[in-house]
Each structure stands twice: as structure tokens, then as C-alpha cells.
Amino acid sequence: LKLQISNKKADTRKFIQLVYSLVLYDIVKKSSEKYPSSVAIHYENKNLTYEYLINKIDLLASYLNSIGVKPKD
């Protein structure tokens, strides 16, 4: 997800609104669609791709849903 910064106040305001409207899942999801094999996280000599990360996020969401947790809980 590439964002350009402008010196114009209106563009800056739109940028701030965009940042506040996005949630982390949306950012990772969009990145996984565009760059599935790119490294999303590097931790302790392990690389996790966006595709791997979004699959794990979706599995967790499915599990939480199955035990009754609803979005925004």
C-alpha cells in the first residue's frame, strides 16, 4: 500500500481520514492481494508472507466466530 504525501491541506486532511478509516486487517488484506509472496513480518529469523499472515488471520476469525465472538466484540 503506497501513499503519497502532499503539501496541500485538503490532501493532508483526506490522507488523515483514510488512515483513520482503515483497519489493520484491510491493510494486510490489500497487501496480500497485491504482494502475496512478499514478507509481511520478519521475526526471529523467520519470514511470514502476506498470504500466510492473512490465512492465519482468517483462520483465527473463523474460530472466534464459531465460539460466538462477533465482529467488534
PDB file of N, CA and C in Angstrom:
ATOM      1  N   LEU A   1       0.854  -1.162   0.000  1.00  0.00           N
ATOM      2  CA  LEU A   1       0.000   0.000   0.000  1.00  0.00           C
ATOM      3  C   LEU A   1       0.898   1.222   0.000  1.00  0.00           C
ATOM      4  N   LYS A   2       0.914   1.936  -1.103  1.00  0.00           N
ATOM      5  CA  LYS A   2       1.760   3.116  -1.199  1.00  0.00           C
ATOM      6  C   LYS A   2       0.894   4.360  -1.105  1.00  0.00           C
ATOM      7  N   LEU A   3       1.330   5.293  -0.308  1.00  0.00           N
ATOM      8  CA  LEU A   3       0.612   6.547  -0.139  1.00  0.00           C
ATOM      9  C   LEU A   3       1.553   7.700  -0.421  1.00  0.00           C
ATOM     10  N   GLN A   4       1.034   8.714  -1.082  1.00  0.00           N
ATOM     11  CA  GLN A   4       1.837   9.881  -1.383  1.00  0.00           C
ATOM     12  C   GLN A   4       1.418  11.012  -0.451  1.00  0.00           C
ATOM     13  N   ILE A   5       2.383  11.780  -0.029  1.00  0.00           N
ATOM     14  CA  ILE A   5       2.110  12.910   0.862  1.00  0.00           C
ATOM     15  C   ILE A   5       2.199  14.200   0.058  1.00  0.00           C
ATOM     16  N   SER A   6       1.241  15.052   0.263  1.00  0.00           N
ATOM     17  CA  SER A   6       1.183  16.315  -0.460  1.00  0.00           C
ATOM     18  C   SER A   6       1.264  17.465   0.537  1.00  0.00           C
ATOM     19  N   ASN A   7       1.652  18.634   0.050  1.00  0.00           N
ATOM     20  CA  ASN A   7       1.719  19.808   0.905  1.00  0.00           C
ATOM     21  C   ASN A   7       0.364  20.504   1.044  1.00  0.00           C
ATOM     22  N   LYS A   8      -0.610  20.101   0.264  1.00  0.00           N
ATOM     23  CA  LYS A   8      -1.906  20.759   0.296  1.00  0.00           C
ATOM     24  C   LYS A   8      -2.691  20.314   1.528  1.00  0.00           C
ATOM     25  N   LYS A   9      -3.356  21.291   2.175  1.00  0.00           N
ATOM     26  CA  LYS A   9      -4.131  20.976   3.385  1.00  0.00           C
ATOM     27  C   LYS A   9      -5.266  20.000   3.102  1.00  0.00           C
ATOM     28  N   ALA A  10      -5.958  20.163   1.985  1.00  0.00           N
ATOM     29  CA  ALA A  10      -7.075  19.273   1.658  1.00  0.00           C
ATOM     30  C   ALA A  10      -6.584  17.846   1.462  1.00  0.00           C
ATOM     31  N   ASP A  11      -5.453  17.681   0.791  1.00  0.00           N
ATOM     32  CA  ASP A  11      -4.896  16.345   0.589  1.00  0.00           C
ATOM     33  C   ASP A  11      -4.463  15.739   1.918  1.00  0.00           C
ATOM     34  N   THR A  12      -3.901  16.547   2.778  1.00  0.00           N
ATOM     35  CA  THR A  12      -3.481  16.070   4.093  1.00  0.00           C
ATOM     36  C   THR A  12      -4.690  15.624   4.899  1.00  0.00           C
ATOM     37  N   ARG A  13      -5.755  16.385   4.846  1.00  0.00           N
ATOM     38  CA  ARG A  13      -6.985  16.030   5.563  1.00  0.00           C
ATOM     39  C   ARG A  13      -7.543  14.709   5.025  1.00  0.00           C
ATOM     40  N   LYS A  14      -7.558  14.540   3.717  1.00  0.00           N
ATOM     41  CA  LYS A  14      -8.037  13.291   3.109  1.00  0.00           C
ATOM     42  C   LYS A  14      -7.151  12.124   3.517  1.00  0.00           C
ATOM     43  N   PHE A  15      -5.861  12.344   3.570  1.00  0.00           N
ATOM     44  CA  PHE A  15      -4.920  11.306   3.983  1.00  0.00           C
ATOM     45  C   PHE A  15      -5.207  10.861   5.414  1.00  0.00           C
ATOM     46  N   ILE A  16      -5.412  11.822   6.303  1.00  0.00           N
ATOM     47  CA  ILE A  16      -5.694  11.503   7.703  1.00  0.00           C
ATOM     48  C   ILE A  16      -7.009  10.738   7.821  1.00  0.00           C
ATOM     49  N   GLN A  17      -8.022  11.146   7.063  1.00  0.00           N
ATOM     50  CA  GLN A  17      -9.297  10.432   7.085  1.00  0.00           C
ATOM     51  C   GLN A  17      -9.123   9.000   6.582  1.00  0.00           C
ATOM     52  N   LEU A  18      -8.303   8.815   5.560  1.00  0.00           N
ATOM     53  CA  LEU A  18      -8.042   7.483   5.027  1.00  0.00           C
ATOM     54  C   LEU A  18      -7.377   6.605   6.073  1.00  0.00           C
ATOM     55  N   VAL A  19      -6.374   7.128   6.728  1.00  0.00           N
ATOM     56  CA  VAL A  19      -5.652   6.364   7.751  1.00  0.00           C
ATOM     57  C   VAL A  19      -6.607   5.947   8.868  1.00  0.00           C
ATOM     58  N   TYR A  20      -7.442   6.853   9.318  1.00  0.00           N
ATOM     59  CA  TYR A  20      -8.373   6.513  10.396  1.00  0.00           C
ATOM     60  C   TYR A  20      -9.455   5.543   9.943  1.00  0.00           C
ATOM     61  N   SER A  21      -9.788   5.537   8.660  1.00  0.00           N
ATOM     62  CA  SER A  21     -10.857   4.657   8.190  1.00  0.00           C
ATOM     63  C   SER A  21     -10.377   3.231   7.924  1.00  0.00           C
ATOM     64  N   LEU A  22      -9.086   3.053   7.754  1.00  0.00           N
ATOM     65  CA  LEU A  22      -8.557   1.724   7.509  1.00  0.00           C
ATOM     66  C   LEU A  22      -8.274   1.003   8.817  1.00  0.00           C
ATOM     67  N   VAL A  23      -8.554  -0.259   8.836  1.00  0.00           N
ATOM     68  CA  VAL A  23      -8.159  -1.072   9.970  1.00  0.00           C
ATOM     69  C   VAL A  23      -7.013  -1.961   9.507  1.00  0.00           C
ATOM     70  N   LEU A  24      -6.285  -2.493  10.453  1.00  0.00           N
ATOM     71  CA  LEU A  24      -5.112  -3.287  10.123  1.00  0.00           C
ATOM     72  C   LEU A  24      -5.446  -4.435   9.186  1.00  0.00           C
ATOM     73  N   TYR A  25      -6.568  -5.094   9.409  1.00  0.00           N
ATOM     74  CA  TYR A  25      -6.951  -6.212   8.544  1.00  0.00           C
ATOM     75  C   TYR A  25      -7.043  -5.764   7.093  1.00  0.00           C
ATOM     76  N   ASP A  26      -7.670  -4.620   6.866  1.00  0.00           N
ATOM     77  CA  ASP A  26      -7.824  -4.124   5.495  1.00  0.00           C
ATOM     78  C   ASP A  26      -6.468  -3.878   4.836  1.00  0.00           C
ATOM     79  N   ILE A  27      -5.548  -3.331   5.584  1.00  0.00           N
ATOM     80  CA  ILE A  27      -4.214  -3.060   5.043  1.00  0.00           C
ATOM     81  C   ILE A  27      -3.509  -4.359   4.691  1.00  0.00           C
ATOM     82  N   VAL A  28      -3.574  -5.338   5.596  1.00  0.00           N
ATOM     83  CA  VAL A  28      -2.925  -6.628   5.338  1.00  0.00           C
ATOM     84  C   VAL A  28      -3.615  -7.339   4.183  1.00  0.00           C
ATOM     85  N   LYS A  29      -4.939  -7.305   4.138  1.00  0.00           N
ATOM     86  CA  LYS A  29      -5.699  -7.963   3.061  1.00  0.00           C
ATOM     87  C   LYS A  29      -5.320  -7.379   1.704  1.00  0.00           C
ATOM     88  N   LYS A  30      -5.292  -6.067   1.600  1.00  0.00           N
ATOM     89  CA  LYS A  30      -4.929  -5.427   0.324  1.00  0.00           C
ATOM     90  C   LYS A  30      -3.497  -5.765  -0.064  1.00  0.00           C
ATOM     91  N   SER A  31      -2.621  -5.781   0.910  1.00  0.00           N
ATOM     92  CA  SER A  31      -1.223  -6.126   0.630  1.00  0.00           C
ATOM     93  C   SER A  31      -1.101  -7.583   0.201  1.00  0.00           C
ATOM     94  N   SER A  32      -1.898  -8.464   0.814  1.00  0.00           N
ATOM     95  CA  SER A  32      -1.828  -9.885   0.456  1.00  0.00           C
ATOM     96  C   SER A  32      -2.347 -10.135  -0.948  1.00  0.00           C
ATOM     97  N   GLU A  33      -3.284  -9.327  -1.394  1.00  0.00           N
ATOM     98  CA  GLU A  33      -3.798  -9.463  -2.755  1.00  0.00           C
ATOM     99  C   GLU A  33      -2.782  -8.964  -3.777  1.00  0.00           C
ATOM    100  N   LYS A  34      -2.074  -7.922  -3.416  1.00  0.00           N
ATOM    101  CA  LYS A  34      -1.125  -7.309  -4.348  1.00  0.00           C
ATOM    102  C   LYS A  34       0.258  -7.962  -4.292  1.00  0.00           C
ATOM    103  N   TYR A  35       0.693  -8.335  -3.098  1.00  0.00           N
ATOM    104  CA  TYR A  35       2.034  -8.893  -2.909  1.00  0.00           C
ATOM    105  C   TYR A  35       1.995 -10.160  -2.050  1.00  0.00           C
ATOM    106  N   PRO A  36       1.309 -11.212  -2.485  1.00  0.00           N
ATOM    107  CA  PRO A  36       1.111 -12.383  -1.624  1.00  0.00           C
ATOM    108  C   PRO A  36       2.393 -13.037  -1.123  1.00  0.00           C
ATOM    109  N   SER A  37       3.433 -13.045  -1.915  1.00  0.00           N
ATOM    110  CA  SER A  37       4.654 -13.737  -1.502  1.00  0.00           C
ATOM    111  C   SER A  37       5.689 -12.806  -0.859  1.00  0.00           C
ATOM    112  N   SER A  38       5.342 -11.547  -0.703  1.00  0.00           N
ATOM    113  CA  SER A  38       6.260 -10.603  -0.057  1.00  0.00           C
ATOM    114  C   SER A  38       6.247 -10.799   1.455  1.00  0.00           C
ATOM    115  N   VAL A  39       7.352 -10.466   2.077  1.00  0.00           N
ATOM    116  CA  VAL A  39       7.473 -10.612   3.526  1.00  0.00           C
ATOM    117  C   VAL A  39       6.653  -9.525   4.221  1.00  0.00           C
ATOM    118  N   ALA A  40       5.744  -9.971   5.084  1.00  0.00           N
ATOM    119  CA  ALA A  40       4.941  -9.046   5.875  1.00  0.00           C
ATOM    120  C   ALA A  40       5.572  -8.828   7.235  1.00  0.00           C
ATOM    121  N   ILE A  41       6.117  -9.901   7.800  1.00  0.00           N
ATOM    122  CA  ILE A  41       6.719  -9.847   9.132  1.00  0.00           C
ATOM    123  C   ILE A  41       8.009 -10.647   9.129  1.00  0.00           C
ATOM    124  N   HIS A  42       9.034 -10.056   9.679  1.00  0.00           N
ATOM    125  CA  HIS A  42      10.303 -10.766   9.888  1.00  0.00           C
ATOM    126  C   HIS A  42      10.545 -10.753  11.386  1.00  0.00           C
ATOM    127  N   TYR A  43      10.601 -11.957  11.994  1.00  0.00           N
ATOM    128  CA  TYR A  43      10.747 -12.054  13.434  1.00  0.00           C
ATOM    129  C   TYR A  43      11.575 -13.289  13.773  1.00  0.00           C
ATOM    130  N   GLU A  44      12.611 -13.088  14.551  1.00  0.00           N
ATOM    131  CA  GLU A  44      13.495 -14.171  14.986  1.00  0.00           C
ATOM    132  C   GLU A  44      13.917 -15.078  13.818  1.00  0.00           C
ATOM    133  N   ASN A  45      14.460 -14.479  12.806  1.00  0.00           N
ATOM    134  CA  ASN A  45      14.958 -15.184  11.614  1.00  0.00           C
ATOM    135  C   ASN A  45      13.885 -15.945  10.851  1.00  0.00           C
ATOM    136  N   LYS A  46      12.621 -15.581  11.024  1.00  0.00           N
ATOM    137  CA  LYS A  46      11.526 -16.194  10.270  1.00  0.00           C
ATOM    138  C   LYS A  46      10.835 -15.119   9.452  1.00  0.00           C
ATOM    139  N   ASN A  47      10.469 -15.470   8.229  1.00  0.00           N
ATOM    140  CA  ASN A  47       9.728 -14.567   7.368  1.00  0.00           C
ATOM    141  C   ASN A  47       8.309 -15.085   7.192  1.00  0.00           C
ATOM    142  N   LEU A  48       7.337 -14.236   7.438  1.00  0.00           N
ATOM    143  CA  LEU A  48       5.939 -14.575   7.207  1.00  0.00           C
ATOM    144  C   LEU A  48       5.444 -13.719   6.043  1.00  0.00           C
ATOM    145  N   THR A  49       4.898 -14.373   5.024  1.00  0.00           N
ATOM    146  CA  THR A  49       4.398 -13.640   3.863  1.00  0.00           C
ATOM    147  C   THR A  49       3.008 -13.078   4.155  1.00  0.00           C
ATOM    148  N   TYR A  50       2.585 -12.142   3.329  1.00  0.00           N
ATOM    149  CA  TYR A  50       1.243 -11.588   3.465  1.00  0.00           C
ATOM    150  C   TYR A  50       0.195 -12.680   3.279  1.00  0.00           C
ATOM    151  N   GLU A  51       0.422 -13.582   2.333  1.00  0.00           N
ATOM    152  CA  GLU A  51      -0.523 -14.667   2.089  1.00  0.00           C
ATOM    153  C   GLU A  51      -0.657 -15.555   3.336  1.00  0.00           C
ATOM    154  N   TYR A  52       0.453 -15.935   3.925  1.00  0.00           N
ATOM    155  CA  TYR A  52       0.445 -16.753   5.137  1.00  0.00           C
ATOM    156  C   TYR A  52      -0.260 -16.018   6.267  1.00  0.00           C
ATOM    157  N   LEU A  53       0.075 -14.760   6.436  1.00  0.00           N
ATOM    158  CA  LEU A  53      -0.490 -13.961   7.514  1.00  0.00           C
ATOM    159  C   LEU A  53      -2.004 -13.827   7.372  1.00  0.00           C
ATOM    160  N   ILE A  54      -2.495 -13.535   6.185  1.00  0.00           N
ATOM    161  CA  ILE A  54      -3.940 -13.353   6.003  1.00  0.00           C
ATOM    162  C   ILE A  54      -4.664 -14.682   6.188  1.00  0.00           C
ATOM    163  N   ASN A  55      -4.033 -15.789   5.793  1.00  0.00           N
ATOM    164  CA  ASN A  55      -4.647 -17.101   6.027  1.00  0.00           C
ATOM    165  C   ASN A  55      -4.783 -17.386   7.519  1.00  0.00           C
ATOM    166  N   LYS A  56      -3.765 -17.069   8.286  1.00  0.00           N
ATOM    167  CA  LYS A  56      -3.815 -17.274   9.734  1.00  0.00           C
ATOM    168  C   LYS A  56      -4.843 -16.344  10.394  1.00  0.00           C
ATOM    169  N   ILE A  57      -4.919 -15.115   9.924  1.00  0.00           N
ATOM    170  CA  ILE A  57      -5.900 -14.166  10.448  1.00  0.00           C
ATOM    171  C   ILE A  57      -7.315 -14.670  10.172  1.00  0.00           C
ATOM    172  N   ASP A  58      -7.543 -15.163   8.958  1.00  0.00           N
ATOM    173  CA  ASP A  58      -8.863 -15.674   8.601  1.00  0.00           C
ATOM    174  C   ASP A  58      -9.223 -16.919   9.406  1.00  0.00           C
ATOM    175  N   LEU A  59      -8.245 -17.794   9.656  1.00  0.00           N
ATOM    176  CA  LEU A  59      -8.490 -18.972  10.486  1.00  0.00           C
ATOM    177  C   LEU A  59      -8.877 -18.568  11.909  1.00  0.00           C
ATOM    178  N   LEU A  60      -8.164 -17.607  12.456  1.00  0.00           N
ATOM    179  CA  LEU A  60      -8.471 -17.128  13.797  1.00  0.00           C
ATOM    180  C   LEU A  60      -9.863 -16.499  13.836  1.00  0.00           C
ATOM    181  N   ALA A  61     -10.193 -15.702  12.845  1.00  0.00           N
ATOM    182  CA  ALA A  61     -11.508 -15.062  12.790  1.00  0.00           C
ATOM    183  C   ALA A  61     -12.616 -16.115  12.696  1.00  0.00           C
ATOM    184  N   SER A  62     -12.387 -17.142  11.904  1.00  0.00           N
ATOM    185  CA  SER A  62     -13.362 -18.219  11.762  1.00  0.00           C
ATOM    186  C   SER A  62     -13.566 -18.946  13.089  1.00  0.00           C
ATOM    187  N   TYR A  63     -12.464 -19.231  13.771  1.00  0.00           N
ATOM    188  CA  TYR A  63     -12.548 -19.894  15.075  1.00  0.00           C
ATOM    189  C   TYR A  63     -13.304 -19.028  16.077  1.00  0.00           C
ATOM    190  N   LEU A  64     -12.945 -17.764  16.160  1.00  0.00           N
ATOM    191  CA  LEU A  64     -13.610 -16.864  17.101  1.00  0.00           C
ATOM    192  C   LEU A  64     -15.100 -16.772  16.813  1.00  0.00           C
ATOM    193  N   ASN A  65     -15.440 -16.720  15.529  1.00  0.00           N
ATOM    194  CA  ASN A  65     -16.849 -16.686  15.126  1.00  0.00           C
ATOM    195  C   ASN A  65     -17.561 -17.960  15.555  1.00  0.00           C
ATOM    196  N   SER A  66     -16.888 -19.105  15.431  1.00  0.00           N
ATOM    197  CA  SER A  66     -17.507 -20.395  15.775  1.00  0.00           C
ATOM    198  C   SER A  66     -17.787 -20.539  17.273  1.00  0.00           C
ATOM    199  N   ILE A  67     -17.058 -19.791  18.099  1.00  0.00           N
ATOM    200  CA  ILE A  67     -17.317 -19.864  19.536  1.00  0.00           C
ATOM    201  C   ILE A  67     -18.162 -18.685  20.026  1.00  0.00           C
ATOM    202  N   GLY A  68     -18.724 -17.951  19.079  1.00  0.00           N
ATOM    203  CA  GLY A  68     -19.676 -16.921  19.432  1.00  0.00           C
ATOM    204  C   GLY A  68     -19.178 -15.493  19.496  1.00  0.00           C
ATOM    205  N   VAL A  69     -17.912 -15.279  19.208  1.00  0.00           N
ATOM    206  CA  VAL A  69     -17.382 -13.921  19.204  1.00  0.00           C
ATOM    207  C   VAL A  69     -17.829 -13.240  17.903  1.00  0.00           C
ATOM    208  N   LYS A  70     -18.378 -12.065  18.028  1.00  0.00           N
ATOM    209  CA  LYS A  70     -18.866 -11.330  16.866  1.00  0.00           C
ATOM    210  C   LYS A  70     -17.934 -10.172  16.549  1.00  0.00           C
ATOM    211  N   PRO A  71     -17.945  -9.708  15.288  1.00  0.00           N
ATOM    212  CA  PRO A  71     -17.111  -8.540  14.950  1.00  0.00           C
ATOM    213  C   PRO A  71     -17.402  -7.377  15.906  1.00  0.00           C
ATOM    214  N   LYS A  72     -16.355  -6.678  16.255  1.00  0.00           N
ATOM    215  CA  LYS A  72     -16.396  -5.509  17.149  1.00  0.00           C
ATOM    216  C   LYS A  72     -16.657  -5.886  18.603  1.00  0.00           C
ATOM    217  N   ASP A  73     -16.574  -7.175  18.952  1.00  0.00           N
ATOM    218  CA  ASP A  73     -16.669  -7.585  20.366  1.00  0.00           C
ATOM    219  C   ASP A  73     -15.360  -7.300  21.069  1.00  0.00           C
TER     220      ASP A  73
END
